[in-house]
Amino acid sequence: MTPTRRDALRLMGLGAVVAAGAPGCSLLTGTPQPQLLASTAPLPKPYAVPLPVPEVAEPVRGAGGVDYYELTERAAEAELLPGLRTPIWGYGGTFPGPTIRASRGRRTVVKLVNQLGEPTVLHLHGGHTPPESDGYPTDLVAPGASREYVFPLDQRAATLWYHDHRMDYTGPQVWRGLAGMFLVRDPEEEALPLPSGERDLPLLICDRSFAADGTLLYPGLEGRPGVREAYMGGVLGDVILVNGAPWPELRVARARYRLRLCNASNARVYELATGGPMIRIAGDGGLLAAPRTVDRIRLAPGERAEVVVDFAAYKIGQHVELRNLAGEDAQGRVMRFAVERDEADDSAVPGRLSTVEALDPARATVTRDFEFTSGSMHGGTGWLINGRPFDAGRMEARPKLGDIEVWRLTSDVAHPVHLHLDHFQMLSVNGERPAGPPEWKDTVELRDAQTVEIVTRFTDYRGRYVLHCHNLEHEDMAMMAAFEVV
């Protein structure tokens, strides 16, 4: 029997009210803020560890235009910090899981085998997916059981990722390692002369904290009852991992590299910069219409971006740091590139990348409001949408298949909001239209006391989906709303 949210809160020690001015709260609003967990393990010096590249998963079979994969979730140990063994939960026993490279329109079936001691749910973040395969948070795969997820991939080429999505437990289960990259390609993208092969790099970025023996620290995992309530604003780690390695270094040629950046952290926002120009070519939902030269990329939890960096602008022997301008001290570093050799490079970034359809908000059939706030829940404090905690059986909206809708999202504090099923386009931020042509997104960062309008259209599939905060501690404490496409 699936536990109720009241049961989950009681079991996880989340019943106490967090008062204004208490640890983890804003002194101005009394609203809980993300809190840093300090590691007690010996940490390596930055850039002392080489960047690992996750293994690319191979289909177990292919038949009739369908590729079949198998992901086995199991407990394992990984050397995340040099010289220490860290117990993890991993797809295939690795942190992160293997990268799946798939093709648009080629049906991909992923069989999830749960060899863990807890239920899990698989969600393809950014996937245009039938409801039965979307990873609804109560569609649990029990320990010892398996389930097939069918991904038709009738969508643009894009950098997606997959992760656990179990109701009330997404935060700790992703923290333990249940995440991996999922890359979709299509003929339009493949026709472009962008960097490829070893110069096309998936970079899954997350933060973690470690005990002295290498064990992952997370509120509640240490067996101290009630500790988690102080972290309801979100959990921040003090070690930045890229593809599972702490502050790694990659040796590169004087050539262009395509960096697929994914913020897989529970609550940390990154503002990524190299100190030089980066050419942004894609976001959550795939290629932009045209490249944009930027000096920084801001990514809230769940967001992705693709950039091209031309290391030919540097001399052999130089180092290029990828830094986090939103972090301090060690959390201000992410990884380093060491320019070490010359190499032929026939890649380029063309002036036109793709055609991006602009949704017309004037054709919207309805405008809906969603307010993201903290508030009273089950005798304690939680995170609410429109004043209510998540109820898996209550539909907050019933959009019609094929209709265009405008959704107005309003925050109290920062919330990265993720919409399942279909991508959307930004219309306004606090009433002002964002700069540049439209692009497709599936996650948007609401900053403190901010209103963002998005326009979307639900296509192909009827059924139930969710809208939620992708600060995973907020999500686990009820900041999710179900909707049904009819």
GROMACS .gro file of C-alpha atoms in nm:
model
  486
    1MET     CA    1   0.000   0.000   0.000
    2THR     CA    2   0.136   0.342  -0.097
    3PRO     CA    3   0.196   0.558   0.214
    4THR     CA    4  -0.002   0.878   0.247
    5ARG     CA    5   0.181   1.209   0.256
    6ARG     CA    6   0.088   1.237   0.625
    7ASP     CA    7   0.257   0.901   0.686
    8ALA     CA    8   0.562   1.008   0.487
    9LEU     CA    9   0.597   1.331   0.682
   10ARG     CA   10   0.570   1.149   1.013
   11LEU     CA   11   0.827   0.888   0.910
   12MET     CA   12   1.075   1.144   0.782
   13GLY     CA   13   1.046   1.378   1.079
   14LEU     CA   14   0.900   1.671   0.888
   15GLY     CA   15   0.615   1.756   1.123
   16ALA     CA   16   0.766   2.047   1.312
   17VAL     CA   17   0.694   2.404   1.212
   18VAL     CA   18   1.001   2.601   1.108
   19ALA     CA   19   0.978   2.940   1.276
   20ALA     CA   20   1.101   3.272   1.142
   21GLY     CA   21   1.464   3.328   1.231
   22ALA     CA   22   1.533   2.959   1.292
   23PRO     CA   23   1.829   2.792   1.114
   24GLY     CA   24   1.747   2.754   0.746
   25CYS     CA   25   1.499   3.043   0.738
   26SER     CA   26   1.504   3.387   0.584
   27LEU     CA   27   1.510   3.649   0.860
   28LEU     CA   28   1.291   3.872   0.643
   29THR     CA   29   1.019   3.625   0.552
   30GLY     CA   30   1.055   3.326   0.781
   31THR     CA   31   1.069   3.110   0.468
   32PRO     CA   32   1.321   2.822   0.481
   33GLN     CA   33   1.629   2.867   0.264
   34PRO     CA   34   1.871   2.604   0.124
   35GLN     CA   35   2.127   2.490   0.380
   36LEU     CA   36   2.486   2.371   0.334
   37LEU     CA   37   2.599   2.033   0.467
   38ALA     CA   38   2.968   2.042   0.563
   39SER     CA   39   3.180   1.742   0.469
   40THR     CA   40   3.406   1.582   0.726
   41ALA     CA   41   3.591   1.367   0.471
   42PRO     CA   42   3.936   1.473   0.344
   43LEU     CA   43   3.868   1.653   0.016
   44PRO     CA   44   4.100   1.657  -0.286
   45LYS     CA   45   4.256   1.971  -0.420
   46PRO     CA   46   4.064   2.115  -0.714
   47TYR     CA   47   4.159   1.972  -1.055
   48ALA     CA   48   4.351   1.676  -0.914
   49VAL     CA   49   4.109   1.418  -1.056
   50PRO     CA   50   4.057   1.349  -1.429
   51LEU     CA   51   3.709   1.402  -1.571
   52PRO     CA   52   3.531   1.068  -1.621
   53VAL     CA   53   3.295   1.027  -1.915
   54PRO     CA   54   2.999   0.801  -1.833
   55GLU     CA   55   2.969   0.482  -2.033
   56VAL     CA   56   2.729   0.495  -2.326
   57ALA     CA   57   2.457   0.233  -2.280
   58GLU     CA   58   2.415  -0.024  -2.555
   59PRO     CA   59   2.072  -0.164  -2.642
   60VAL     CA   60   2.023  -0.521  -2.522
   61ARG     CA   61   1.840  -0.579  -2.850
   62GLY     CA   62   1.680  -0.398  -3.140
   63ALA     CA   63   1.381  -0.514  -3.340
   64GLY     CA   64   1.124  -0.354  -3.570
   65GLY     CA   65   1.263  -0.004  -3.532
   66VAL     CA   66   1.267  -0.029  -3.152
   67ASP     CA   67   1.574  -0.016  -2.926
   68TYR     CA   68   1.552  -0.201  -2.593
   69TYR     CA   69   1.766  -0.098  -2.298
   70GLU     CA   70   1.790  -0.233  -1.945
   71LEU     CA   71   1.876  -0.023  -1.640
   72THR     CA   72   1.932  -0.215  -1.318
   73GLU     CA   73   1.919  -0.008  -1.000
   74ARG     CA   74   2.144  -0.152  -0.736
   75ALA     CA   75   2.351  -0.062  -0.435
   76ALA     CA   76   2.724  -0.035  -0.503
   77GLU     CA   77   3.039   0.143  -0.394
   78ALA     CA   78   3.210   0.409  -0.603
   79GLU     CA   79   3.533   0.602  -0.561
   80LEU     CA   80   3.391   0.953  -0.579
   81LEU     CA   81   3.660   1.096  -0.349
   82PRO     CA   82   4.014   0.965  -0.406
   83GLY     CA   83   4.096   0.676  -0.174
   84LEU     CA   84   3.746   0.643  -0.026
   85ARG     CA   85   3.462   0.408  -0.116
   86THR     CA   86   3.119   0.571  -0.114
   87PRO     CA   87   2.803   0.359  -0.093
   88ILE     CA   88   2.566   0.468  -0.371
   89TRP     CA   89   2.246   0.369  -0.544
   90GLY     CA   90   2.318   0.364  -0.914
   91TYR     CA   91   2.176   0.266  -1.249
   92GLY     CA   92   2.410  -0.018  -1.334
   93GLY     CA   93   2.583   0.052  -1.004
   94THR     CA   94   2.752   0.371  -1.131
   95PHE     CA   95   2.733   0.741  -1.038
   96PRO     CA   96   2.599   0.885  -1.262
   97GLY     CA   97   2.424   0.616  -1.464
   98PRO     CA   98   2.516   0.532  -1.824
   99THR     CA   99   2.438   0.783  -2.097
  100ILE     CA  100   2.166   0.678  -2.339
  101ARG     CA  101   2.204   0.813  -2.693
  102ALA     CA  102   1.880   0.776  -2.890
  103SER     CA  103   1.729   0.900  -3.216
  104ARG     CA  104   1.418   1.105  -3.277
  105GLY     CA  105   1.123   0.892  -3.384
  106ARG     CA  106   1.293   0.565  -3.300
  107ARG     CA  107   1.099   0.408  -3.016
  108THR     CA  108   1.317   0.347  -2.713
  109VAL     CA  109   1.207   0.103  -2.443
  110VAL     CA  110   1.388   0.111  -2.109
  111LYS     CA  111   1.330  -0.179  -1.872
  112LEU     CA  112   1.391  -0.065  -1.516
  113VAL     CA  113   1.494  -0.345  -1.279
  114ASN     CA  114   1.480  -0.250  -0.912
  115GLN     CA  115   1.735  -0.438  -0.703
  116LEU     CA  116   1.722  -0.183  -0.422
  117GLY     CA  117   1.540  -0.217  -0.092
  118GLU     CA  118   1.305   0.076  -0.165
  119PRO     CA  119   1.047   0.155  -0.436
  120THR     CA  120   1.158   0.376  -0.723
  121VAL     CA  121   1.010   0.559  -1.022
  122LEU     CA  122   1.190   0.649  -1.347
  123HIS     CA  123   1.129   0.988  -1.512
  124LEU     CA  124   1.278   1.102  -1.843
  125HIS     CA  125   1.320   1.472  -1.771
  126GLY     CA  126   1.228   1.666  -2.084
  127GLY     CA  127   1.075   1.364  -2.252
  128HIS     CA  128   0.755   1.392  -2.457
  129THR     CA  129   0.619   1.073  -2.310
  130PRO     CA  130   0.289   0.881  -2.275
  131PRO     CA  131   0.146   0.911  -1.921
  132GLU     CA  132   0.202   0.547  -1.831
  133SER     CA  133   0.576   0.591  -1.898
  134ASP     CA  134   0.625   0.944  -1.766
  135GLY     CA  135   0.716   0.844  -1.412
  136TYR     CA  136   0.410   0.962  -1.220
  137PRO     CA  137   0.538   0.984  -0.861
  138THR     CA  138   0.307   0.713  -0.728
  139ASP     CA  139   0.362   0.465  -1.015
  140LEU     CA  140   0.611   0.273  -0.803
  141VAL     CA  141   0.844  -0.007  -0.907
  142ALA     CA  142   0.869  -0.224  -0.596
  143PRO     CA  143   1.193  -0.385  -0.476
  144GLY     CA  144   1.259  -0.695  -0.685
  145ALA     CA  145   1.016  -0.583  -0.957
  146SER     CA  146   1.069  -0.435  -1.304
  147ARG     CA  147   0.880  -0.209  -1.542
  148GLU     CA  148   0.914  -0.113  -1.908
  149TYR     CA  149   0.907   0.258  -1.993
  150VAL     CA  150   0.826   0.335  -2.357
  151PHE     CA  151   0.970   0.656  -2.504
  152PRO     CA  152   0.844   0.723  -2.860
  153LEU     CA  153   1.084   1.022  -2.884
  154ASP     CA  154   0.864   1.218  -3.120
  155GLN     CA  155   1.056   1.532  -3.026
  156ARG     CA  156   1.349   1.751  -3.126
  157ALA     CA  157   1.710   1.663  -3.062
  158ALA     CA  158   1.796   1.771  -2.708
  159THR     CA  159   2.000   1.704  -2.397
  160LEU     CA  160   1.766   1.527  -2.153
  161TRP     CA  161   1.836   1.340  -1.832
  162TYR     CA  162   1.669   1.062  -1.638
  163HIS     CA  163   1.630   1.030  -1.263
  164ASP     CA  164   1.423   0.885  -0.982
  165HIS     CA  165   1.084   1.048  -0.921
  166ARG     CA  166   0.935   0.868  -0.621
  167MET     CA  167   0.683   1.075  -0.424
  168ASP     CA  168   0.834   1.220  -0.104
  169TYR     CA  169   1.174   1.055  -0.162
  170THR     CA  170   1.312   1.202  -0.486
  171GLY     CA  171   1.570   1.414  -0.300
  172PRO     CA  172   1.751   1.139  -0.107
  173GLN     CA  173   1.726   0.886  -0.391
  174VAL     CA  174   1.874   1.120  -0.652
  175TRP     CA  175   2.136   1.232  -0.396
  176ARG     CA  176   2.245   0.869  -0.363
  177GLY     CA  177   2.308   0.851  -0.739
  178LEU     CA  178   1.990   0.773  -0.933
  179ALA     CA  179   2.049   1.003  -1.231
  180GLY     CA  180   2.198   0.986  -1.580
  181MET     CA  181   2.206   1.164  -1.917
  182PHE     CA  182   1.976   1.089  -2.212
  183LEU     CA  183   2.072   1.249  -2.544
  184VAL     CA  184   1.832   1.266  -2.840
  185ARG     CA  185   1.965   1.332  -3.188
  186ASP     CA  186   1.782   1.404  -3.515
  187PRO     CA  187   1.874   1.463  -3.882
  188GLU     CA  188   1.856   1.842  -3.850
  189GLU     CA  189   2.115   1.844  -3.573
  190GLU     CA  190   2.335   1.581  -3.736
  191ALA     CA  191   2.356   1.791  -4.054
  192LEU     CA  192   2.524   2.073  -3.862
  193PRO     CA  193   2.906   2.087  -3.840
  194LEU     CA  194   2.904   2.106  -3.459
  195PRO     CA  195   3.178   1.938  -3.252
  196SER     CA  196   3.119   1.564  -3.228
  197GLY     CA  197   3.272   1.242  -3.099
  198GLU     CA  198   3.506   1.296  -2.805
  199ARG     CA  199   3.448   1.671  -2.835
  200ASP     CA  200   3.076   1.633  -2.762
  201LEU     CA  201   3.077   1.610  -2.382
  202PRO     CA  202   2.786   1.543  -2.144
  203LEU     CA  203   2.863   1.716  -1.813
  204LEU     CA  204   2.627   1.621  -1.530
  205ILE     CA  205   2.696   1.869  -1.250
  206CYS     CA  206   2.581   1.815  -0.893
  207ASP     CA  207   2.689   1.891  -0.537
  208ARG     CA  208   2.728   1.639  -0.254
  209SER     CA  209   2.871   1.622   0.099
  210PHE     CA  210   3.069   1.336   0.252
  211ALA     CA  211   3.128   1.191   0.597
  212ALA     CA  212   3.482   1.105   0.709
  213ASP     CA  213   3.449   0.747   0.579
  214GLY     CA  214   3.326   0.861   0.238
  215THR     CA  215   2.958   0.801   0.307
  216LEU     CA  216   2.720   1.051   0.149
  217LEU     CA  217   2.573   1.297   0.399
  218TYR     CA  218   2.204   1.378   0.367
  219PRO     CA  219   1.948   1.478   0.634
  220GLY     CA  220   1.780   1.166   0.763
  221LEU     CA  221   2.032   0.922   0.615
  222GLU     CA  222   2.246   0.956   0.929
  223GLY     CA  223   1.970   0.821   1.152
  224ARG     CA  224   1.916   1.143   1.349
  225PRO     CA  225   1.537   1.188   1.375
  226GLY     CA  226   1.401   1.534   1.301
  227VAL     CA  227   1.718   1.666   1.138
  228ARG     CA  228   1.557   1.697   0.797
  229GLU     CA  229   1.308   1.968   0.895
  230ALA     CA  230   1.595   2.219   0.917
  231TYR     CA  231   1.676   2.142   0.553
  232MET     CA  232   1.328   2.176   0.404
  233GLY     CA  233   1.455   2.483   0.212
  234GLY     CA  234   1.689   2.257   0.016
  235VAL     CA  235   2.014   2.068   0.065
  236LEU     CA  236   2.346   2.205  -0.063
  237GLY     CA  237   2.663   1.998  -0.078
  238ASP     CA  238   3.009   2.148  -0.040
  239VAL     CA  239   3.174   1.927  -0.306
  240ILE     CA  240   3.102   1.997  -0.673
  241LEU     CA  241   3.098   1.678  -0.881
  242VAL     CA  242   3.110   1.662  -1.260
  243ASN     CA  243   3.018   1.319  -1.396
  244GLY     CA  244   3.076   1.191  -1.043
  245ALA     CA  245   3.427   1.339  -0.995
  246PRO     CA  246   3.516   1.625  -0.757
  247TRP     CA  247   3.638   1.941  -0.936
  248PRO     CA  248   3.788   1.737  -1.224
  249GLU     CA  249   4.025   1.834  -1.502
  250LEU     CA  250   3.996   1.749  -1.871
  251ARG     CA  251   4.294   1.768  -2.108
  252VAL     CA  252   4.176   1.923  -2.435
  253ALA     CA  253   4.302   2.010  -2.782
  254ARG     CA  254   4.309   2.357  -2.929
  255ALA     CA  255   3.971   2.297  -3.092
  256ARG     CA  256   3.599   2.351  -3.041
  257TYR     CA  257   3.416   2.144  -2.780
  258ARG     CA  258   3.043   2.104  -2.733
  259LEU     CA  259   2.961   2.102  -2.361
  260ARG     CA  260   2.619   1.961  -2.263
  261LEU     CA  261   2.564   2.117  -1.920
  262CYS     CA  262   2.305   1.961  -1.689
  263ASN     CA  263   2.229   2.090  -1.339
  264ALA     CA  264   2.149   1.767  -1.153
  265SER     CA  265   2.181   1.921  -0.806
  266ASN     CA  266   1.898   1.900  -0.555
  267ALA     CA  267   1.886   2.272  -0.477
  268ARG     CA  268   2.201   2.452  -0.597
  269VAL     CA  269   2.190   2.716  -0.872
  270TYR     CA  270   2.499   2.755  -1.091
  271GLU     CA  271   2.614   3.058  -1.286
  272LEU     CA  272   2.876   2.904  -1.510
  273ALA     CA  273   3.156   3.103  -1.674
  274THR     CA  274   3.497   3.033  -1.827
  275GLY     CA  275   3.630   3.388  -1.824
  276GLY     CA  276   3.594   3.398  -2.202
  277PRO     CA  277   3.315   3.381  -2.458
  278MET     CA  278   3.089   3.078  -2.485
  279ILE     CA  279   2.855   3.018  -2.775
  280ARG     CA  280   2.518   2.899  -2.649
  281ILE     CA  281   2.353   2.671  -2.904
  282ALA     CA  282   2.077   2.489  -2.714
  283GLY     CA  283   1.862   2.480  -2.401
  284ASP     CA  284   1.626   2.237  -2.232
  285GLY     CA  285   1.424   2.168  -2.545
  286GLY     CA  286   1.701   2.154  -2.804
  287LEU     CA  287   1.867   2.385  -3.052
  288LEU     CA  288   1.813   2.760  -3.053
  289ALA     CA  289   1.719   2.927  -3.378
  290ALA     CA  290   2.062   3.092  -3.388
  291PRO     CA  291   2.371   3.083  -3.164
  292ARG     CA  292   2.421   3.343  -2.894
  293THR     CA  293   2.756   3.451  -2.755
  294VAL     CA  294   2.742   3.473  -2.375
  295ASP     CA  295   2.987   3.518  -2.090
  296ARG     CA  296   2.788   3.310  -1.838
  297ILE     CA  297   2.513   3.049  -1.820
  298ARG     CA  298   2.272   3.037  -1.526
  299LEU     CA  299   2.120   2.695  -1.454
  300ALA     CA  300   1.868   2.619  -1.180
  301PRO     CA  301   1.814   2.255  -1.075
  302GLY     CA  302   1.685   2.054  -1.370
  303GLU     CA  303   1.788   2.304  -1.640
  304ARG     CA  304   2.026   2.223  -1.924
  305ALA     CA  305   2.224   2.426  -2.175
  306GLU     CA  306   2.465   2.344  -2.455
  307VAL     CA  307   2.760   2.568  -2.530
  308VAL     CA  308   3.053   2.554  -2.769
  309VAL     CA  309   3.390   2.665  -2.631
  310ASP     CA  310   3.676   2.720  -2.875
  311PHE     CA  311   4.000   2.629  -2.700
  312ALA     CA  312   4.195   2.741  -3.008
  313ALA     CA  313   4.175   3.084  -2.846
  314TYR     CA  314   4.423   2.959  -2.582
  315LYS     CA  315   4.788   2.855  -2.594
  316ILE     CA  316   4.920   2.511  -2.514
  317GLY     CA  317   4.986   2.497  -2.141
  318GLN     CA  318   4.705   2.734  -2.047
  319HIS     CA  319   4.423   2.635  -1.813
  320VAL     CA  320   4.059   2.735  -1.850
  321GLU     CA  321   3.843   2.713  -1.540
  322LEU     CA  322   3.471   2.651  -1.551
  323ARG     CA  323   3.363   2.849  -1.246
  324ASN     CA  324   3.037   2.896  -1.060
  325LEU     CA  325   2.986   3.268  -1.008
  326ALA     CA  326   2.692   3.193  -0.778
  327GLY     CA  327   2.915   3.001  -0.535
  328GLU     CA  328   3.184   3.093  -0.287
  329ASP     CA  329   3.516   2.930  -0.199
  330ALA     CA  330   3.529   2.569  -0.321
  331GLN     CA  331   3.168   2.589  -0.444
  332GLY     CA  332   3.282   2.861  -0.682
  333ARG     CA  333   3.487   2.605  -0.876
  334VAL     CA  334   3.342   2.339  -1.106
  335MET     CA  335   3.616   2.192  -1.330
  336ARG     CA  336   3.921   2.286  -1.536
  337PHE     CA  337   4.031   2.235  -1.895
  338ALA     CA  338   4.404   2.193  -1.960
  339VAL     CA  339   4.498   2.292  -2.315
  340GLU     CA  340   4.771   2.046  -2.411
  341ARG     CA  341   4.788   1.985  -2.788
  342ASP     CA  342   4.709   2.097  -3.140
  343GLU     CA  343   4.458   1.900  -3.342
  344ALA     CA  344   4.277   1.938  -3.672
  345ASP     CA  345   3.929   2.080  -3.629
  346ASP     CA  346   3.671   2.097  -3.907
  347SER     CA  347   3.378   2.185  -3.678
  348ALA     CA  348   3.193   2.516  -3.692
  349VAL     CA  349   2.894   2.694  -3.542
  350PRO     CA  350   2.667   2.808  -3.826
  351GLY     CA  351   2.469   3.132  -3.805
  352ARG     CA  352   2.142   2.941  -3.829
  353LEU     CA  353   2.081   2.632  -3.618
  354SER     CA  354   1.714   2.542  -3.631
  355THR     CA  355   1.358   2.656  -3.688
  356VAL     CA  356   1.177   2.729  -3.363
  357GLU     CA  357   0.802   2.767  -3.386
  358ALA     CA  358   0.672   3.061  -3.184
  359LEU     CA  359   0.352   2.983  -2.992
  360ASP     CA  360   0.101   3.269  -3.016
  361PRO     CA  361  -0.039   3.360  -2.673
  362ALA     CA  362  -0.328   3.539  -2.845
  363ARG     CA  363  -0.456   3.193  -2.942
  364ALA     CA  364  -0.456   3.070  -2.581
  365THR     CA  365  -0.789   2.926  -2.469
  366VAL     CA  366  -0.724   2.991  -2.100
  367THR     CA  367  -0.479   3.154  -1.860
  368ARG     CA  368  -0.411   2.960  -1.539
  369ASP     CA  369  -0.246   3.080  -1.220
  370PHE     CA  370  -0.010   2.871  -1.006
  371GLU     CA  371   0.128   3.017  -0.683
  372PHE     CA  372   0.435   2.852  -0.527
  373THR     CA  373   0.455   2.927  -0.153
  374SER     CA  374   0.536   2.774   0.183
  375GLY     CA  375   0.251   2.716   0.423
  376SER     CA  376   0.079   2.502   0.680
  377MET     CA  377   0.045   2.134   0.594
  378HIS     CA  378  -0.064   1.840   0.808
  379GLY     CA  379   0.010   2.026   1.132
  380GLY     CA  380   0.351   2.143   1.013
  381THR     CA  381   0.509   2.346   0.735
  382GLY     CA  382   0.547   2.238   0.375
  383TRP     CA  383   0.562   2.371   0.021
  384LEU     CA  384   0.234   2.434  -0.157
  385ILE     CA  385   0.096   2.510  -0.503
  386ASN     CA  386  -0.215   2.727  -0.496
  387GLY     CA  387  -0.226   2.683  -0.119
  388ARG     CA  388  -0.248   2.303  -0.130
  389PRO     CA  389   0.000   2.017  -0.087
  390PHE     CA  390   0.031   1.754  -0.357
  391ASP     CA  391  -0.254   1.506  -0.381
  392ALA     CA  392  -0.192   1.237  -0.642
  393GLY     CA  393  -0.566   1.199  -0.701
  394ARG     CA  394  -0.657   1.569  -0.736
  395MET     CA  395  -0.620   1.738  -1.076
  396GLU     CA  396  -0.523   2.106  -1.049
  397ALA     CA  397  -0.601   2.163  -1.419
  398ARG     CA  398  -0.754   1.978  -1.714
  399PRO     CA  399  -0.610   2.128  -2.034
  400LYS     CA  400  -0.754   2.007  -2.363
  401LEU     CA  401  -0.534   1.816  -2.605
  402GLY     CA  402  -0.401   2.050  -2.873
  403ASP     CA  403  -0.503   2.374  -2.702
  404ILE     CA  404  -0.258   2.656  -2.638
  405GLU     CA  405  -0.260   2.779  -2.277
  406VAL     CA  406  -0.085   3.053  -2.080
  407TRP     CA  407   0.029   2.957  -1.730
  408ARG     CA  408   0.120   3.232  -1.483
  409LEU     CA  409   0.369   3.113  -1.218
  410THR     CA  410   0.425   3.320  -0.902
  411SER     CA  411   0.682   3.250  -0.629
  412ASP     CA  412   0.753   3.347  -0.271
  413VAL     CA  413   1.119   3.241  -0.274
  414ALA     CA  414   1.318   3.085  -0.557
  415HIS     CA  415   1.160   2.778  -0.717
  416PRO     CA  416   1.281   2.604  -1.036
  417VAL     CA  417   0.951   2.489  -1.189
  418HIS     CA  418   0.940   2.183  -1.415
  419LEU     CA  419   0.651   2.096  -1.646
  420HIS     CA  420   0.602   1.738  -1.762
  421LEU     CA  421   0.483   1.622  -2.108
  422ASP     CA  422   0.544   1.930  -2.323
  423HIS     CA  423   0.794   2.211  -2.347
  424PHE     CA  424   0.697   2.575  -2.316
  425GLN     CA  425   0.815   2.921  -2.415
  426MET     CA  426   0.872   3.221  -2.190
  427LEU     CA  427   0.634   3.514  -2.236
  428SER     CA  428   0.727   3.751  -1.956
  429VAL     CA  429   0.921   3.792  -1.633
  430ASN     CA  430   0.753   4.035  -1.394
  431GLY     CA  431   0.565   4.172  -1.694
  432GLU     CA  432   0.871   4.223  -1.916
  433ARG     CA  433   0.929   4.018  -2.228
  434PRO     CA  434   1.258   3.821  -2.220
  435ALA     CA  435   1.526   3.921  -2.468
  436GLY     CA  436   1.585   3.720  -2.784
  437PRO     CA  437   1.373   3.489  -2.996
  438PRO     CA  438   1.166   3.212  -2.832
  439GLU     CA  439   1.320   2.884  -2.726
  440TRP     CA  440   1.176   2.563  -2.588
  441LYS     CA  441   1.214   2.495  -2.214
  442ASP     CA  442   1.084   2.244  -1.962
  443THR     CA  443   1.221   2.407  -1.644
  444VAL     CA  444   1.220   2.774  -1.548
  445GLU     CA  445   1.375   2.942  -1.248
  446LEU     CA  446   1.135   3.160  -1.051
  447ARG     CA  447   1.339   3.393  -0.837
  448ASP     CA  448   1.222   3.550  -0.510
  449ALA     CA  449   0.880   3.716  -0.537
  450GLN     CA  450   0.870   3.678  -0.913
  451THR     CA  451   0.595   3.613  -1.169
  452VAL     CA  452   0.676   3.433  -1.493
  453GLU     CA  453   0.427   3.372  -1.774
  454ILE     CA  454   0.478   3.074  -2.005
  455VAL     CA  455   0.285   2.953  -2.308
  456THR     CA  456   0.251   2.585  -2.391
  457ARG     CA  457   0.050   2.338  -2.595
  458PHE     CA  458  -0.017   1.981  -2.487
  459THR     CA  459   0.005   1.735  -2.774
  460ASP     CA  460  -0.025   1.364  -2.859
  461TYR     CA  461  -0.112   1.213  -2.521
  462ARG     CA  462  -0.411   1.231  -2.287
  463GLY     CA  463  -0.360   1.142  -1.923
  464ARG     CA  464  -0.220   1.262  -1.593
  465TYR     CA  465   0.106   1.448  -1.549
  466VAL     CA  466   0.263   1.683  -1.292
  467LEU     CA  467   0.398   2.034  -1.255
  468HIS     CA  468   0.643   2.075  -0.966
  469CYS     CA  469   0.934   2.256  -0.811
  470HIS     CA  470   1.266   2.093  -0.905
  471ASN     CA  471   1.429   2.191  -0.579
  472LEU     CA  472   1.399   1.828  -0.475
  473GLU     CA  473   1.346   1.902  -0.107
  474HIS     CA  474   1.059   2.136  -0.200
  475GLU     CA  475   0.917   1.866  -0.428
  476ASP     CA  476   0.940   1.603  -0.154
  477MET     CA  477   0.758   1.834   0.084
  478ALA     CA  478   0.451   1.857  -0.141
  479MET     CA  479   0.532   2.131  -0.398
  480MET     CA  480   0.375   1.942  -0.686
  481ALA     CA  481   0.042   1.961  -0.867
  482ALA     CA  482  -0.121   1.702  -1.092
  483PHE     CA  483  -0.298   1.791  -1.415
  484GLU     CA  484  -0.483   1.581  -1.669
  485VAL     CA  485  -0.479   1.635  -2.045
  486VAL     CA  486  -0.829   1.555  -2.171
   0.00000   0.00000   0.00000
